[in-house]
Coordinates of C-alpha atoms and ligand atoms in Angstrom, one line a residue:
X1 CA 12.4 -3.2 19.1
X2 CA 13.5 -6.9 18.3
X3 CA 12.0 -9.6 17.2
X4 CA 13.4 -11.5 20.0
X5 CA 12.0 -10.2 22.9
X6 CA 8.5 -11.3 21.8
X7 CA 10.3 -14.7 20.4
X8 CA 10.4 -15.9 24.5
X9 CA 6.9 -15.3 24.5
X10 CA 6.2 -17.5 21.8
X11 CA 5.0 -21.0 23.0
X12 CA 6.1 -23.1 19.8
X13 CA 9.9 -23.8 19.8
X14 CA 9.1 -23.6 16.2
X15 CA 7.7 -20.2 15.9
X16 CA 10.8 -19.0 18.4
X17 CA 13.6 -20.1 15.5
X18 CA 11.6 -18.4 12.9
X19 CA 11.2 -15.2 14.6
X20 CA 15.1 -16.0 15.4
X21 CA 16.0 -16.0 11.6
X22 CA 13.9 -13.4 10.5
X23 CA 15.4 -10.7 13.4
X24 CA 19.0 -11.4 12.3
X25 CA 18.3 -11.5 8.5
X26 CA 15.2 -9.1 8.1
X27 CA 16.0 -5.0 8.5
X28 CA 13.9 -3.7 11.1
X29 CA 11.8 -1.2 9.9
X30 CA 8.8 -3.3 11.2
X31 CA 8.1 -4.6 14.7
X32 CA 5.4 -7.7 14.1
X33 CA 3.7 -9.2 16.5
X34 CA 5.0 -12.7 17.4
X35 CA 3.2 -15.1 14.6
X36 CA 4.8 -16.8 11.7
X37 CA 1.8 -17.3 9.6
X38 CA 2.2 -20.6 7.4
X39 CA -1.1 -20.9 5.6
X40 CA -4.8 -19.3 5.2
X41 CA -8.0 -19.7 3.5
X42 CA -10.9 -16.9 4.1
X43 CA -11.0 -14.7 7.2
X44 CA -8.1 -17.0 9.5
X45 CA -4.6 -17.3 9.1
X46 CA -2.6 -20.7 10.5
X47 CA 0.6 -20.4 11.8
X48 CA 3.7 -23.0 11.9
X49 CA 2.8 -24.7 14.9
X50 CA -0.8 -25.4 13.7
X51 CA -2.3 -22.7 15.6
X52 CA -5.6 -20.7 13.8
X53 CA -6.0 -16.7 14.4
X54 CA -8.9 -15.1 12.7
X55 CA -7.4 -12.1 10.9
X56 CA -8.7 -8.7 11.7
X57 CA -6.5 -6.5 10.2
X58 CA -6.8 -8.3 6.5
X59 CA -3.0 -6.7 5.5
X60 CA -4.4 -3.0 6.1
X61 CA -7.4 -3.8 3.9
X62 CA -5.4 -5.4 1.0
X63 CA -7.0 -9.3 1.7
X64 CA -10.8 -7.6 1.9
X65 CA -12.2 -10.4 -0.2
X66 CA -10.6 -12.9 2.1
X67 CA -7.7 -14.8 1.9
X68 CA -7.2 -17.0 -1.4
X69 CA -10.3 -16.6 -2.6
X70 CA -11.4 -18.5 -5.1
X71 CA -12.4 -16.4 -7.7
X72 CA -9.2 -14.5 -7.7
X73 CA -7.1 -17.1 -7.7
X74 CA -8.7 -19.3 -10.7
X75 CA -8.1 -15.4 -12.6
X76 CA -4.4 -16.1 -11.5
X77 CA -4.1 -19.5 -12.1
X78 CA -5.6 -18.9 -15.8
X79 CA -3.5 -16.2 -16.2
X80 CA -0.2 -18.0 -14.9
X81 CA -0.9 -20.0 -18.0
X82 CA -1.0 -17.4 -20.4
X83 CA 1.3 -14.3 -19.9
X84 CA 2.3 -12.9 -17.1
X85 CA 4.6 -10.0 -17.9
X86 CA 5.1 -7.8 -20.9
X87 CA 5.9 -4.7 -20.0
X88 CA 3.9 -1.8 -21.4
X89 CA 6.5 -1.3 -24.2
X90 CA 3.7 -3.6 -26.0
X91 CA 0.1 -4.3 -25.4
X92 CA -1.4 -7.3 -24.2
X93 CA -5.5 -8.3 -24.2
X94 CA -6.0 -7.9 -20.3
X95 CA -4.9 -4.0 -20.5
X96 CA -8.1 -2.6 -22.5
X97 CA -10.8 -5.2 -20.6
X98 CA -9.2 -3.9 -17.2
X99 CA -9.2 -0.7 -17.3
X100 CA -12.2 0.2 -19.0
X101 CA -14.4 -2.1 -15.9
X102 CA -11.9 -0.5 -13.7
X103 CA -13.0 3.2 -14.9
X104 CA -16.8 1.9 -16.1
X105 CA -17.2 0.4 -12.1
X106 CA -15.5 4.1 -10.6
X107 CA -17.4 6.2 -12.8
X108 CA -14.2 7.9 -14.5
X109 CA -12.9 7.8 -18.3
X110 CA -9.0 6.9 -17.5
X111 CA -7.1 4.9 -15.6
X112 CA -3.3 4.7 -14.9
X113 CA -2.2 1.4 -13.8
X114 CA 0.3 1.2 -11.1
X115 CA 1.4 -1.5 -8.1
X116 CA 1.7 0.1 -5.0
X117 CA -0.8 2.8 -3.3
X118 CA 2.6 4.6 -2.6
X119 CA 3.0 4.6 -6.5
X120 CA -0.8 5.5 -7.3
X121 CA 0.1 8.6 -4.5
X122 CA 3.0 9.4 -6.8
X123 CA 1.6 9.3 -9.5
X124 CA -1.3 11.5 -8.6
X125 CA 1.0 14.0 -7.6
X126 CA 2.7 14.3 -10.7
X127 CA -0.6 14.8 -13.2
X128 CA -1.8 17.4 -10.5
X129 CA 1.6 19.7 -10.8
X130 CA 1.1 19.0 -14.8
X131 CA -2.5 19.9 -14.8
X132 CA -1.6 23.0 -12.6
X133 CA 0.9 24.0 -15.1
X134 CA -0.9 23.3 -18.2
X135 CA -4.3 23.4 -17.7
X136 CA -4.9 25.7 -14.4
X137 CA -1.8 28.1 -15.7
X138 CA 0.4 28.3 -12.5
X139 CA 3.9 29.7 -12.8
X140 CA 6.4 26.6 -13.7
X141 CA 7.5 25.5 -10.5
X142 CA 4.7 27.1 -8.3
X143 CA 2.2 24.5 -8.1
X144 CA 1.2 23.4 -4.4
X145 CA -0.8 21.1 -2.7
X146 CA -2.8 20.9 0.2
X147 CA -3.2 17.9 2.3
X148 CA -4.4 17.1 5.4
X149 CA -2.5 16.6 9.7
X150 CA -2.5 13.0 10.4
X151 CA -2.7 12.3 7.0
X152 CA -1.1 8.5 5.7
X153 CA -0.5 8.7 2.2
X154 CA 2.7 6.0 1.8
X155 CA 6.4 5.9 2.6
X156 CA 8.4 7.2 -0.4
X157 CA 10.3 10.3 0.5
X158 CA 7.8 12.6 -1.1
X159 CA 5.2 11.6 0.1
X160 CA 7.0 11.3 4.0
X161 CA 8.0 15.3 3.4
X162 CA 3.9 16.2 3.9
X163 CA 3.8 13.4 7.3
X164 CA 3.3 14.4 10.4
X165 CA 4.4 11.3 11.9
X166 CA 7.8 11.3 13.2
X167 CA 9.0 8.0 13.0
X168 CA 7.7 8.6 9.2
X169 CA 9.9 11.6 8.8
X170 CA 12.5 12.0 11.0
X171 CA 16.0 11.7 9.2
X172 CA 14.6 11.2 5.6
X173 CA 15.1 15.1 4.5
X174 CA 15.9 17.1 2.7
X175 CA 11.9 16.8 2.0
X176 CA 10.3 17.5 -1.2
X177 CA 8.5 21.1 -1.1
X178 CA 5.2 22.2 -2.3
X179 CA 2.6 21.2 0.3
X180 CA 0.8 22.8 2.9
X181 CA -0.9 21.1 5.9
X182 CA -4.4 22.0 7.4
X183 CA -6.1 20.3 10.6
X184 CA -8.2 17.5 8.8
X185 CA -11.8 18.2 8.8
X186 CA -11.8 22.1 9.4
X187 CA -13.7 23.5 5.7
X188 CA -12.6 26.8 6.8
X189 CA -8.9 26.0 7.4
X190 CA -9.0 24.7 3.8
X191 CA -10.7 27.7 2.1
X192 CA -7.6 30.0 3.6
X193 CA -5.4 27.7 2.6
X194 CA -6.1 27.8 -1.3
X195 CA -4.4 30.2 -3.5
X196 CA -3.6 30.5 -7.0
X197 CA -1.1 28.3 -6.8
X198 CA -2.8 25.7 -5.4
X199 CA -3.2 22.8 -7.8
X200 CA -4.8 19.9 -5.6
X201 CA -6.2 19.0 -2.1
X202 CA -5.3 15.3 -1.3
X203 CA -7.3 13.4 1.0
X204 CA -8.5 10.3 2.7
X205 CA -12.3 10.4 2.9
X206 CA -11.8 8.0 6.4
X207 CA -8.3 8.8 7.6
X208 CA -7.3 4.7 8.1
X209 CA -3.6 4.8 10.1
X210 CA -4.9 7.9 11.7
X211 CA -7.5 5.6 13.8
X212 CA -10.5 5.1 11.3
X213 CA -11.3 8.5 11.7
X214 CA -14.6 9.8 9.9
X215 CA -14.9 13.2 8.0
X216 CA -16.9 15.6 10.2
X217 CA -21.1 16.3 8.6
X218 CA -20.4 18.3 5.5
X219 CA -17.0 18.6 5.4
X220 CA -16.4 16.5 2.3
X221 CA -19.4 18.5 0.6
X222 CA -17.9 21.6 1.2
X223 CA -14.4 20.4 0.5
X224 CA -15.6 19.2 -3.4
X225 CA -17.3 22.7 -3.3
X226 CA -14.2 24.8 -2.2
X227 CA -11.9 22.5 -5.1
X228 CA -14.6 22.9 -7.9
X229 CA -14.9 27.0 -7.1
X230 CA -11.2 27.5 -6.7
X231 CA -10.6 25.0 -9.9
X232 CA -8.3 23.0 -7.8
X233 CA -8.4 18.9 -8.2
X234 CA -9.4 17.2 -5.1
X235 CA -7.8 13.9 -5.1
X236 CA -9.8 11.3 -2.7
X237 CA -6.7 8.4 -1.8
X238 CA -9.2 5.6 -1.4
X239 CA -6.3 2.9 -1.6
X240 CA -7.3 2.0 2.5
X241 CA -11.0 2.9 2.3
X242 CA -12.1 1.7 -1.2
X243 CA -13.3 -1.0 -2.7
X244 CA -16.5 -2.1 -0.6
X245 CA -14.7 -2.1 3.3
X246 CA -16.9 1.0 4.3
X247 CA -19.9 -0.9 2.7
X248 CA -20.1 1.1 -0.5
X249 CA -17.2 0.8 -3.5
X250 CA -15.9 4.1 -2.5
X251 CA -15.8 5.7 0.7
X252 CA -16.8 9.2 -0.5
X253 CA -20.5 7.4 -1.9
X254 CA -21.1 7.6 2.0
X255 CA -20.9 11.7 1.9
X256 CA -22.1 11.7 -2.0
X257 CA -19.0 13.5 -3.3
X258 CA -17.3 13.2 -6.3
X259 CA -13.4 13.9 -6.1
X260 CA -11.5 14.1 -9.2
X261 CA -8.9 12.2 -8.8
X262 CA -9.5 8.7 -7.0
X263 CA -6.4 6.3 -5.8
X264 CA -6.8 2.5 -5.3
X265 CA -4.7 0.2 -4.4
X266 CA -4.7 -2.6 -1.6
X267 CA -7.9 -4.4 -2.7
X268 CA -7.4 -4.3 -6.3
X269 CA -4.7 -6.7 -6.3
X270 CA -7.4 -9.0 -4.6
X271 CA -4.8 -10.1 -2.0
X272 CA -2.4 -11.8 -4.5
X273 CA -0.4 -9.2 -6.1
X274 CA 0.6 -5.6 -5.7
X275 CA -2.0 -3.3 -8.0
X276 CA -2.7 0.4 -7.8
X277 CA -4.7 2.8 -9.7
X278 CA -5.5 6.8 -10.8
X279 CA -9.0 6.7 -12.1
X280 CA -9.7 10.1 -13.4
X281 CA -11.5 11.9 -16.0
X282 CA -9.7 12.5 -19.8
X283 CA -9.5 16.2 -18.8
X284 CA -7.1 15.8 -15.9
X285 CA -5.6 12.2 -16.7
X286 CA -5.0 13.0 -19.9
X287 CA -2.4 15.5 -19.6
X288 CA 0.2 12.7 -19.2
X289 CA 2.1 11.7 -22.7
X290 CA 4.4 9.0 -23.3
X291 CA 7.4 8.9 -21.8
X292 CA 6.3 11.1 -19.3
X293 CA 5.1 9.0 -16.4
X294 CA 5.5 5.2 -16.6
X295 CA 6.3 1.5 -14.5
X296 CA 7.9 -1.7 -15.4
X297 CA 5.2 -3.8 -13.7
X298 CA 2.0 -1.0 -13.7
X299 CA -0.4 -3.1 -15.4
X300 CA 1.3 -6.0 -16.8
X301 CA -1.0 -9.3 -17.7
X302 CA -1.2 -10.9 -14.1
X303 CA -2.0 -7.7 -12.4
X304 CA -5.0 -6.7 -15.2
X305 CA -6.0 -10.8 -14.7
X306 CA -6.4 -10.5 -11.0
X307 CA -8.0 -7.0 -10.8
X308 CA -10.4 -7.6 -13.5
X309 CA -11.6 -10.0 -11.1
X310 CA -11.7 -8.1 -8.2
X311 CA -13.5 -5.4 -10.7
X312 CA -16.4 -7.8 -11.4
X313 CA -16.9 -9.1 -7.7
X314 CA -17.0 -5.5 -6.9
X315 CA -19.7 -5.5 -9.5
X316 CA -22.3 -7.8 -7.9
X317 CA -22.7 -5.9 -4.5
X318 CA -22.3 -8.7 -2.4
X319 CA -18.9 -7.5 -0.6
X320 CA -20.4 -3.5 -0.1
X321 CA -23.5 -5.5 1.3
X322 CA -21.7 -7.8 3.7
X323 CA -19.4 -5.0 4.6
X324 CA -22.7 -2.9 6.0
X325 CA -24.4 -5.9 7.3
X326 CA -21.5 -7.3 9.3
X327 CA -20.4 -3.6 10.2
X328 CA -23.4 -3.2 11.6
X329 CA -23.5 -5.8 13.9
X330 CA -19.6 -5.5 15.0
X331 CA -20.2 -1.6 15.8
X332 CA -23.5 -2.3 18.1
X333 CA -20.8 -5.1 19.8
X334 CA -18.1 -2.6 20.2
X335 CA -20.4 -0.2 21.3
X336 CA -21.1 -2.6 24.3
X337 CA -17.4 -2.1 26.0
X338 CA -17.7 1.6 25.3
X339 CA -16.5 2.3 29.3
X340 CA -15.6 -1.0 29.9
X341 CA -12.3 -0.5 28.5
X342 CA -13.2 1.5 25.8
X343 CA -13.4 5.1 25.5
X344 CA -14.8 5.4 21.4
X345 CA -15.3 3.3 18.8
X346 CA -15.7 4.8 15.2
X347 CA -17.2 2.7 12.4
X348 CA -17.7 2.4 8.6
X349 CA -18.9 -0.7 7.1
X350 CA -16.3 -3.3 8.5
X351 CA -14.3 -0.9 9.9
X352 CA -13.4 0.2 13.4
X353 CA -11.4 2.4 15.2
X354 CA -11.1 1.0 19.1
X355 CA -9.9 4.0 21.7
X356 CA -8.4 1.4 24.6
X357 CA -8.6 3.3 27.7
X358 CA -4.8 4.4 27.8
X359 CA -4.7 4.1 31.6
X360 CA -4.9 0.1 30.9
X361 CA -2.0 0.2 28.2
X362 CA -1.2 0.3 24.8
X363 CA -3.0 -0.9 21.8
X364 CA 0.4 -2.7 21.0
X365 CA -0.1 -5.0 24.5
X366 CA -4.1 -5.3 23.6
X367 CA -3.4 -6.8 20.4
X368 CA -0.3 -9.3 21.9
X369 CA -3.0 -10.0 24.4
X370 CA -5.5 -11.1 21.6
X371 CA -2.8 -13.1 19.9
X372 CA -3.0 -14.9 22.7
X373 CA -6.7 -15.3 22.3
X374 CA -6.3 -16.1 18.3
X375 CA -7.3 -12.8 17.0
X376 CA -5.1 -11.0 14.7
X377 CA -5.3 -7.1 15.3
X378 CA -2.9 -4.0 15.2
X379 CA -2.7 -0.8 16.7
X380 CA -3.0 2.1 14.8
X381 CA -1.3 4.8 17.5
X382 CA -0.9 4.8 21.2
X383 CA -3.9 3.4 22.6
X384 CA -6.0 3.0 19.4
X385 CA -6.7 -0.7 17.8
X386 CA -7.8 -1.0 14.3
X387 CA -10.5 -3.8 13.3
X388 CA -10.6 -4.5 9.6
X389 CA -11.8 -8.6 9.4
X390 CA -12.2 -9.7 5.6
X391 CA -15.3 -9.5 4.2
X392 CA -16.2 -13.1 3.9
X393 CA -15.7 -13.0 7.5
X394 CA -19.1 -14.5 9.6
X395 CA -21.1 -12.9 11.6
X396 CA -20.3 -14.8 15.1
X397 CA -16.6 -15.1 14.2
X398 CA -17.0 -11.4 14.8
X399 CA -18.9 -11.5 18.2
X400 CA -16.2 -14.4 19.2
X401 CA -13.4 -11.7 18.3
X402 CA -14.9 -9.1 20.3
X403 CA -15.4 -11.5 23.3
X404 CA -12.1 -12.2 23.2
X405 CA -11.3 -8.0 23.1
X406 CA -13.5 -8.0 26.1
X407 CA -11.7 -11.1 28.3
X408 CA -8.3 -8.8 27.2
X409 CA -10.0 -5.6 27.9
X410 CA -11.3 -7.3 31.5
X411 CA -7.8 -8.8 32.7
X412 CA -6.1 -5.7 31.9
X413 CA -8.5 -3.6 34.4
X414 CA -7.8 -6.3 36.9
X415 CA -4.2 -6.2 36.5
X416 CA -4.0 -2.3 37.2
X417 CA -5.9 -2.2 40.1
X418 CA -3.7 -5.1 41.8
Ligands
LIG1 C1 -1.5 1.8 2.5 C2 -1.9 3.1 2.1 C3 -1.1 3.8 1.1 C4 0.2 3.2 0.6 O1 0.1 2.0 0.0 P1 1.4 1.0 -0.2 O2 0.8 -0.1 -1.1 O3 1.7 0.5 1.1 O4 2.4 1.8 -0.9 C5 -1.5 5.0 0.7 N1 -2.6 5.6 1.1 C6 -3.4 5.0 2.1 C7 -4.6 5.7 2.5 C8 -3.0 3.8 2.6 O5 -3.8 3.2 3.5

């Protein structure tokens, strides 16, 4: 798909040039909806021509505590002023203060600082295999893990070889071996799957790109049961779900489990910069050395500065509290078009997956419909919308963005029985 087809759509003659430049100079491995976004502040984005959208898609989760927000940037600004970069071939004072609230604020002993949740994913993978072979004792070479269908874990071409997504996978081979799949959700599926070369389970609590799909009652319970029986690590990727958009700090709170292994990312780097993190205990984080795992950027100065703050907003509550509060109210209001348009809506905190009647359209034309309305959403798959506002988001900007889902939801009924 181009860029340009939606440029004619555009009404600014503005907005059309931009979209013009950035199809012939941009590669094309994404297909964005028809806004060039110039400016924000909080839960809206402003485009070129003026034009205000409230954002409810918050970069996949990454803007949860708004856009710009204030305390963030004045722990950039101050840090802009300092040191930004050092690489970790030396230490620098926001390393220590960062990862111990990191690590105090998760509950762990460790953390391994990375950028991107694709990184953290990595990263993960490779202490597993090392703990397998170390710690667990599997034959060098032999160490598998299991993951979940539908799973979204990040692009790199690892982590595309255990996708079940096409469009993820197709013509990236030869894939990297040593995972096995199981339906997501299915305990029993699991429990066959393990053997004694089975090193970790990696899994999203709340499967995000699959559609904000929850964990079946239990399954997470039994899941931390099969991994702590079987000594396997179970590795919760919280880098979509984490960090207070479900209403807690971690998404597994919700099903009080424990995993071993937790991965953030998105959040942490409070909108400004890329940050990522393992958080694990000393006995499975610990099996990395140096030299044997490392990044250029993972947890340089600015990167600490930023998530440090995040870390103590985190701290107070407020964010996990507004997540609930707010969720509540926008899943009682989604609720409300279940069979007027709608077929499901799933909810965690400020989190919703929106099944779209696919006999109206896609999710791809609902959310270029809501464009059109000023409300900034994306699909998910087929006829699934994902709603993810920031957090600092208010309470009737919500009900607005769901009218405006109805009035799309409404003209599309009309338009298919004319
Ligand atoms: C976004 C995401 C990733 C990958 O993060 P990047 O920063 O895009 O590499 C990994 N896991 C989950 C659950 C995600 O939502």
């Amino acid at each position: 798909m181009s860029l340009l087809s939606d440029a004619t759509a555009a009404s600014s003659p503005g907005v059309a040039d931009h979209l013009r430049q950035a199809d012939a100079h941009t590669a094309h491995n994404y297909d964005p909806l028809p806004v060039v976004i110039a400016a924000a502040e909080g839960a809206w984005v402003t485009d070129v021509a003026g034009n205000r959208y409230l954002d409810c898609l918050s970069a996949y989760s990454a803007v949860n505590f708004g856009h710009r927000n204030e305390r963030v940037l004045a722990a950039a600004r101050a840090q802009l002023d300092r040191v930004t970069l050092t690489s970790r071939a030396f230490g620098h004072d926001q390393l220590g203060p960062f990862c111990a609230e990191l690590a105090e604020l998760v509950g762990k002993q460790l953390v391994l600082p990375m950028n991107t949740g694709a990184e953290a994913v990595e990263s993960a993978i490779k202490v597993a295999r090392k703990w397998g072979y170390q710690v667990k004792g599997v034959p060098n070479g032999r160490a598998t893990i299991i993951v979940a269908d539908g799973n979204f874990h990040g692009r790199t071409t690892t982590i595309i070889s255990f996708s079940d997504d096409p469009d993820a996978r197709a013509d990236f081979g030869p894939y990297t071996p040593g995972f096995r799949t199981v339906p997501y959700g299915d305990a029993t599926a699991l429990a066959e799957a393990i053997d004694e070369h089975t090193v970790a389970v990696l899994l999203e609590p709340v499967q995000g790109e699959a559609g904000v799909i929850l964990p079946p009652l239990g399954y997470l319970g039994l899941v931390r049961e099969l991994c702590t029986r079987e000594n396997v690590l179970f590795i919760a990727d919280e880098i979509q779900s984490g960090l207070a958009r479900t209403g807690r700090t971690l998404a597994c709170e919700h099903y009080d489990v424990v995993p071993d292994m937790y991965l953030l990312g998105k959040a942490l780097g409070g909108g400004v910069v890329p940050v990522s993190a393992v958080v694990a205990d000393y006995d499975v984080l610990g099996v990395l050395r140096p030299g044997q795992h490392g990044s250029t950027f993972g947890g340089n100065p600015l990167a600490c500065a930023v998530g440090r703050a995040v870390v103590a907003m985190l701290g107070t509550g407020e964010y996990q509290h507004r997540a609930r509060q707010l969720g509540e109210h926008l899943h009682r209001e989604l609720d409300a078009l279940v069979s007027r348009g709608v077929t499901a809506v799933r909810c965690l905190g400020l989190w919703a997956g929106v099944d779209i009647d696919a006999t109206l359209g896609t999710g791809r034309e609902v959310c270029r419909r809501l464009l059109k309305h000023g409300v900034l959403a994306k699909e998910t798959h087929g006829a699934t919308i994902r709603l993810a506002p920031p957090l600092v988001v208010e309470r009737d900007e919500l009900s607005w963005a769901v009218g405006a889902l109805h009035a799309v939801l409404t003209d599309m009924t009309s338009a298919t029985r004319t």
